[in-house]
Short mmCIF file of C-alpha atoms and ligand atoms in Angstrom, two decimals:
data_model
loop_
_atom_site.label_atom_id
_atom_site.label_comp_id
_atom_site.label_asym_id
_atom_site.label_seq_id
_atom_site.Cartn_x
_atom_site.Cartn_y
_atom_site.Cartn_z
CA MET E 1429 188.33 58.67 84.67
CA ALA E 1430 186.45 55.52 86.90
CA TRP E 1431 183.13 56.01 85.37
CA ASP E 1432 183.86 56.04 81.20
CA LEU E 1433 180.99 58.30 81.18
CA SER E 1434 183.95 60.56 79.60
CA GLY E 1435 182.58 63.36 76.13
CA LYS E 1436 178.66 62.74 77.84
CA VAL E 1437 175.99 65.26 78.22
CA ALA E 1438 173.53 65.01 81.34
CA PHE E 1439 170.80 66.84 82.90
CA VAL E 1440 170.91 66.96 86.03
CA THR E 1441 167.49 68.65 87.90
CA GLY E 1442 167.60 70.00 91.44
CA ALA E 1443 171.24 70.51 91.00
CA GLY E 1444 171.79 73.26 92.98
CA SER E 1445 171.67 71.85 96.42
CA GLY E 1446 172.61 68.86 99.08
CA ILE E 1447 172.16 65.82 96.60
CA GLY E 1448 171.94 67.08 93.11
CA ARG E 1449 175.35 69.43 93.32
CA ALA E 1450 177.14 65.86 94.50
CA VAL E 1451 175.50 64.39 91.32
CA ALA E 1452 176.39 67.18 88.72
CA LEU E 1453 180.72 67.54 91.18
CA ASN E 1454 180.32 64.00 90.12
CA LEU E 1455 179.23 63.98 86.77
CA ALA E 1456 181.39 66.55 85.91
CA ARG E 1457 185.09 65.19 87.08
CA GLU E 1458 183.68 62.39 84.82
CA GLY E 1459 184.75 64.78 81.79
CA VAL E 1460 180.47 65.08 82.11
CA ALA E 1461 178.99 67.85 80.13
CA VAL E 1462 176.32 68.92 83.38
CA ALA E 1463 173.15 71.25 82.93
CA VAL E 1464 172.94 72.31 86.30
CA ALA E 1465 168.08 72.58 86.69
CA ASP E 1466 167.38 74.91 89.52
CA ILE E 1467 164.65 76.69 90.62
CA ARG E 1468 167.27 78.01 92.40
CA LYS E 1469 168.67 80.54 90.19
CA ALA E 1470 172.23 81.71 92.56
CA ASN E 1471 172.31 78.48 93.41
CA ALA E 1472 172.81 76.46 90.54
CA GLU E 1473 174.98 79.34 88.87
CA ALA E 1474 177.35 79.00 92.15
CA VAL E 1475 177.22 75.49 91.35
CA ALA E 1476 177.91 75.83 87.38
CA ALA E 1477 180.74 78.10 88.84
CA GLU E 1478 182.73 74.76 91.09
CA ILE E 1479 182.94 72.62 87.79
CA GLU E 1480 184.19 75.70 85.14
CA GLU E 1481 186.45 76.22 88.23
CA GLY E 1482 187.55 72.54 87.12
CA GLY E 1483 187.85 72.52 84.08
CA GLY E 1484 184.22 70.46 83.36
CA LYS E 1485 181.84 72.13 80.72
CA VAL E 1486 178.78 73.17 82.04
CA LEU E 1487 175.62 74.74 81.21
CA THR E 1488 173.26 76.97 84.03
CA LEU E 1489 169.91 76.85 83.28
CA GLU E 1490 167.24 78.75 86.21
CA LEU E 1491 164.68 75.87 85.69
CA ASP E 1492 160.89 75.00 87.36
CA VAL E 1493 160.75 71.47 86.40
CA SER E 1494 157.04 71.52 87.36
CA ASP E 1495 155.74 73.28 84.07
CA SER E 1496 156.26 71.71 80.87
CA SER E 1497 156.97 74.88 78.88
CA GLN E 1498 159.63 75.81 81.01
CA VAL E 1499 160.70 72.86 80.93
CA ASN E 1500 160.80 71.59 77.01
CA ALA E 1501 163.16 74.95 76.47
CA ALA E 1502 165.81 73.68 78.52
CA VAL E 1503 165.74 70.68 77.51
CA ALA E 1504 166.27 72.70 74.03
CA LYS E 1505 168.92 74.96 75.10
CA THR E 1506 170.53 72.05 76.48
CA ARG E 1507 170.79 70.14 73.60
CA ALA E 1508 171.06 72.99 71.78
CA GLU E 1509 173.90 74.30 73.61
CA LEU E 1510 175.91 70.65 74.39
CA GLY E 1511 175.15 68.27 72.60
CA PRO E 1512 172.11 65.50 72.62
CA ILE E 1513 171.54 63.74 76.50
CA ASP E 1514 172.94 60.94 77.35
CA TYR E 1515 171.92 60.86 81.40
CA LEU E 1516 168.60 62.35 83.91
CA ALA E 1517 168.69 62.69 86.92
CA ASN E 1518 165.50 64.16 88.10
CA ILE E 1519 166.10 65.52 91.20
CA ALA E 1520 164.64 68.48 91.58
CA GLY E 1521 162.31 68.14 95.57
CA ILE E 1522 160.76 69.66 98.63
CA GLY E 1523 160.18 68.55 101.80
CA GLY E 1524 156.67 69.54 104.12
CA ASN E 1525 155.28 68.26 107.37
CA ALA E 1526 151.43 68.36 107.28
CA LEU E 1527 148.88 65.58 109.05
CA VAL E 1528 147.37 64.71 106.13
CA HIS E 1529 143.82 65.66 107.02
CA GLU E 1530 146.20 69.18 107.68
CA ILE E 1531 148.09 69.37 104.42
CA SER E 1532 146.22 72.23 101.97
CA ASP E 1533 145.34 71.23 98.30
CA GLU E 1534 148.37 73.57 97.24
CA ASP E 1535 150.58 71.70 99.39
CA TRP E 1536 149.04 68.40 98.00
CA ILE E 1537 149.71 69.95 94.86
CA ARG E 1538 152.92 71.11 94.99
CA MET E 1539 154.19 68.26 96.47
CA ILE E 1540 152.87 65.62 93.62
CA SER E 1541 153.38 69.12 91.17
CA VAL E 1542 157.31 69.46 91.67
CA HIS E 1543 158.65 65.07 92.06
CA LEU E 1544 156.27 63.64 90.09
CA ASN E 1545 154.97 66.16 86.58
CA GLY E 1546 158.63 67.54 87.21
CA THR E 1547 160.12 63.54 86.53
CA PHE E 1548 157.34 63.08 84.09
CA PHE E 1549 157.95 66.56 82.79
CA CYS E 1550 161.73 65.68 82.18
CA THR E 1551 161.76 62.92 81.02
CA ARG E 1552 160.00 63.09 78.25
CA ALA E 1553 161.33 66.62 77.10
CA ILE E 1554 164.17 63.62 76.94
CA LEU E 1555 163.50 60.71 75.61
CA PRO E 1556 162.85 60.47 72.03
CA GLU E 1557 167.13 61.78 71.40
CA MET E 1558 167.44 58.86 73.27
CA LEU E 1559 165.01 56.74 71.34
CA GLU E 1560 166.22 58.25 68.17
CA ARG E 1561 170.09 57.09 69.25
CA GLY E 1562 169.07 54.28 70.84
CA SER E 1563 170.49 54.65 74.86
CA GLY E 1564 170.91 56.14 76.96
CA GLY E 1565 170.26 56.83 81.14
CA ILE E 1566 167.78 57.90 83.83
CA ALA E 1567 168.36 58.05 87.58
CA CYS E 1568 165.52 59.61 89.58
CA ILE E 1569 165.22 59.83 93.40
CA SER E 1570 162.11 58.13 95.29
CA SER E 1571 162.52 57.54 98.77
CA LEU E 1572 162.84 55.27 101.78
CA HIS E 1573 158.62 57.36 102.65
CA ALA E 1574 157.61 56.19 99.68
CA GLN E 1575 158.62 52.58 100.96
CA LYS E 1576 158.18 52.71 104.68
CA GLY E 1577 155.44 55.46 104.67
CA GLN E 1578 156.08 58.49 106.77
CA PRO E 1579 153.78 59.37 109.50
CA GLY E 1580 153.46 63.31 108.91
CA ALA E 1581 154.07 62.56 104.59
CA ALA E 1582 151.85 61.52 103.25
CA HIS E 1583 151.91 63.76 100.45
CA TYR E 1584 155.44 62.90 99.84
CA SER E 1585 155.39 59.75 100.44
CA ALA E 1586 152.75 59.33 97.36
CA ALA E 1587 154.78 61.93 94.75
CA LYS E 1588 157.16 59.46 96.43
CA ALA E 1589 155.47 56.60 95.25
CA GLY E 1590 154.26 57.47 91.85
CA ILE E 1591 158.20 58.01 91.09
CA ILE E 1592 158.39 54.36 91.59
CA GLY E 1593 155.56 53.08 89.90
CA PHE E 1594 156.78 55.24 87.26
CA ILE E 1595 160.07 54.29 86.49
CA ARG E 1596 158.63 50.51 86.38
CA ALA E 1597 156.78 51.37 83.25
CA VAL E 1598 158.85 53.67 81.57
CA ALA E 1599 161.67 50.78 81.40
CA ARG E 1600 159.33 48.35 80.67
CA GLU E 1601 158.58 50.84 78.49
CA VAL E 1602 162.73 51.67 77.05
CA ALA E 1603 164.39 48.18 77.64
CA ASP E 1604 164.73 47.46 74.12
CA LYS E 1605 165.61 50.45 73.09
CA GLY E 1606 168.65 50.28 74.88
CA ILE E 1607 167.58 53.00 77.20
CA ARG E 1608 167.55 52.44 81.01
CA ILE E 1609 166.53 54.10 83.63
CA ASN E 1610 166.11 53.00 87.55
CA GLY E 1611 165.61 54.76 91.30
CA ILE E 1612 167.04 55.24 94.63
CA ALA E 1613 165.93 55.92 97.45
CA PRO E 1614 167.58 57.72 99.93
CA GLY E 1615 167.66 56.92 103.84
CA PRO E 1616 168.49 59.83 105.64
CA ILE E 1617 170.84 61.34 104.03
CA ASP E 1618 172.50 64.97 105.39
CA THR E 1619 171.04 67.78 103.11
CA PRO E 1620 169.42 71.34 103.69
CA LEU E 1621 166.17 69.70 102.36
CA TRP E 1622 166.99 67.44 105.48
CA ARG E 1623 168.31 70.13 108.04
CA GLY E 1624 165.38 71.74 107.77
CA ASP E 1625 165.72 74.81 110.28
CA MET E 1626 167.70 72.70 112.40
CA LYS E 1627 171.11 74.24 114.24
CA GLY E 1628 173.38 73.11 116.79
CA ASP E 1629 172.64 70.99 118.83
CA GLU E 1630 168.65 70.67 118.84
CA LEU E 1631 170.29 69.63 114.82
CA GLU E 1632 172.81 67.47 116.93
CA ARG E 1633 170.14 65.70 119.46
CA HIS E 1634 167.85 65.72 116.20
CA ILE E 1635 171.15 63.60 114.15
CA GLU E 1636 171.02 60.96 117.26
CA ASN E 1637 167.89 60.57 117.84
CA ARG E 1638 167.46 59.15 113.29
CA THR E 1639 170.27 57.05 112.79
CA ARG E 1640 170.29 55.67 116.73
CA PRO E 1641 171.47 51.64 115.22
CA GLU E 1642 168.12 50.38 116.68
CA LEU E 1643 167.00 52.30 113.72
CA VAL E 1644 169.57 52.95 110.64
CA PRO E 1645 171.60 50.13 111.68
CA LEU E 1646 175.59 51.35 109.80
CA ASN E 1647 174.47 54.33 112.23
CA ARG E 1648 175.60 57.63 110.93
CA LEU E 1649 173.15 60.28 108.33
CA GLY E 1650 174.08 59.01 103.94
CA GLN E 1651 176.30 61.69 102.74
CA PRO E 1652 175.07 63.04 99.18
CA GLN E 1653 177.84 61.77 97.89
CA ASP E 1654 176.23 58.48 99.30
CA ILE E 1655 174.06 59.53 97.42
CA ALA E 1656 175.67 60.77 93.90
CA ASP E 1657 178.09 57.79 93.35
CA THR E 1658 174.90 55.20 93.17
CA MET E 1659 173.88 57.06 90.67
CA MET E 1660 177.27 57.13 88.98
CA TRP E 1661 177.17 53.36 89.28
CA LEU E 1662 173.61 53.98 87.35
CA PHE E 1663 174.65 55.61 84.23
CA SER E 1664 177.93 53.82 83.56
CA GLY E 1665 178.16 49.99 81.70
CA LYS E 1666 178.84 48.29 84.88
CA SER E 1667 174.77 48.80 85.66
CA SER E 1668 174.10 47.47 81.99
CA TYR E 1669 172.20 44.52 83.29
CA VAL E 1670 170.53 46.43 86.15
CA THR E 1671 166.97 48.21 85.50
CA GLY E 1672 164.02 48.90 86.74
CA GLN E 1673 165.46 48.63 90.01
CA ILE E 1674 165.04 51.36 92.83
CA ILE E 1675 168.00 50.67 95.55
CA PRO E 1676 167.49 51.56 98.49
CA VAL E 1677 170.74 53.97 100.01
CA ASN E 1678 169.63 53.31 104.21
CA GLY E 1679 171.86 53.18 106.07
CA GLY E 1680 170.01 49.66 106.47
CA GLU E 1681 166.64 51.37 108.40
CA LEU E 1682 165.20 49.65 105.70
CA MET E 1683 165.80 45.31 104.09
CA VAL E 1684 163.36 44.21 100.95
N1 LIG U 1486 167.85 64.89 101.76
C1 LIG U 1486 167.49 63.50 102.24
O1 LIG U 1486 167.44 62.22 103.41
C2 LIG U 1486 166.45 62.94 100.91
C3 LIG U 1486 165.81 61.09 101.33
C4 LIG U 1486 165.09 60.75 100.51
C5 LIG U 1486 165.39 61.71 99.53
N2 LIG U 1486 166.24 63.07 98.61
C6 LIG U 1486 165.21 64.11 98.32
O2 LIG U 1486 166.16 63.92 97.19
C7 LIG U 1486 166.52 64.99 96.57
C8 LIG U 1486 167.39 66.27 96.82
O3 LIG U 1486 167.45 66.17 97.67
P1 LIG U 1486 167.80 67.12 98.61
O4 LIG U 1486 167.71 66.46 100.19
O5 LIG U 1486 169.22 67.41 97.87
O6 LIG U 1486 167.72 68.43 99.41
P2 LIG U 1486 168.36 70.31 98.70
O7 LIG U 1486 167.05 70.73 99.47
O8 LIG U 1486 169.09 70.57 99.01
O9 LIG U 1486 167.62 69.72 96.88
C9 LIG U 1486 167.16 70.15 96.68
C10 LIG U 1486 166.64 71.33 95.32
O10 LIG U 1486 165.58 70.93 94.28
C11 LIG U 1486 166.01 72.39 93.63
N3 LIG U 1486 164.29 72.64 93.74
C12 LIG U 1486 162.90 72.63 94.90
N4 LIG U 1486 161.91 72.68 93.88
C13 LIG U 1486 162.35 72.69 92.59
C14 LIG U 1486 161.14 72.76 90.66
N5 LIG U 1486 160.49 73.14 91.25
N6 LIG U 1486 162.38 72.66 90.19
C15 LIG U 1486 164.08 73.11 90.38
N7 LIG U 1486 164.24 72.53 91.10
C16 LIG U 1486 163.77 72.12 92.32
C17 LIG U 1486 166.24 73.29 94.83
O11 LIG U 1486 166.13 74.80 94.92
C18 LIG U 1486 167.02 72.33 95.79
O12 LIG U 1486 168.29 74.01 95.66
C19 LIG U 1486 164.05 65.81 96.27
O13 LIG U 1486 164.16 64.69 95.89
C20 LIG U 1486 164.48 65.04 97.32
O14 LIG U 1486 162.79 64.50 97.88
C21 LIG U 1486 166.43 63.36 99.98
#
């Protein structure tokens, strides 16, 4: 129990895969009861089963974070079954590649809806109970692409940059109420989203090229655990003087 979070309750979106899965498992190992929320029910159930096997307390939620009525219902269910929520991890996300003049209305709106609306809907649903109790931690996943700009992903870069503005505004609103909100801006992290359809030699070549030391000084892909460990620190009392920050976890690719 390195982080002293035992007995708390967390709501983790996108918990069925990649970074969200690593965060959910980390929290459960620390004795936190975890609501594992994901649009892909089977994946959420698989992560919940892993947590149960380890003796953890878990609730599985099939949830599309871009739908505020689903979010409100999922939060109410979590409160009823696990208790008041202490930590919110806004992680659910999708990718997409298209030049800006080729992005369809539908793809633009979906990108903003999942990342930015989803982060807002979950935060809005959970914050009142944190305010009432005068404590709570929120962590959101932004991206290196919000900071650097990613050609071929203007919608993704814009959605992730929106999350940064959101974090900073909310951080100032709630700082004197015992609540902290921060973000993490990951570089390339080895997850199903990052790999896409690549496999075999193509994947190996891409990893080598994407992580070459002149681009990524630490010369490797990030792992979901790198992000999950940073999030544990953000939720813990060890980061008690940190709010409104975007923590870069990017192998040194961008130094700001
Ligand atoms: N992998 C990277 O290199 C990287 C870098 C920077 C930021 N990120 C961000 O990290 C987060 C996690 O991504 P990942 O790489 O672990 O990908 P992933 O695909 O492994 O996991 C994303 C999860 O979000 C879920 N999801 C998608 N849309 C949803 C919705 N509407 N409602 C609820 N759940 C939904 C998916 O089902 C999936 O389980 C995303 O926000 C992503 O943009 C990833």
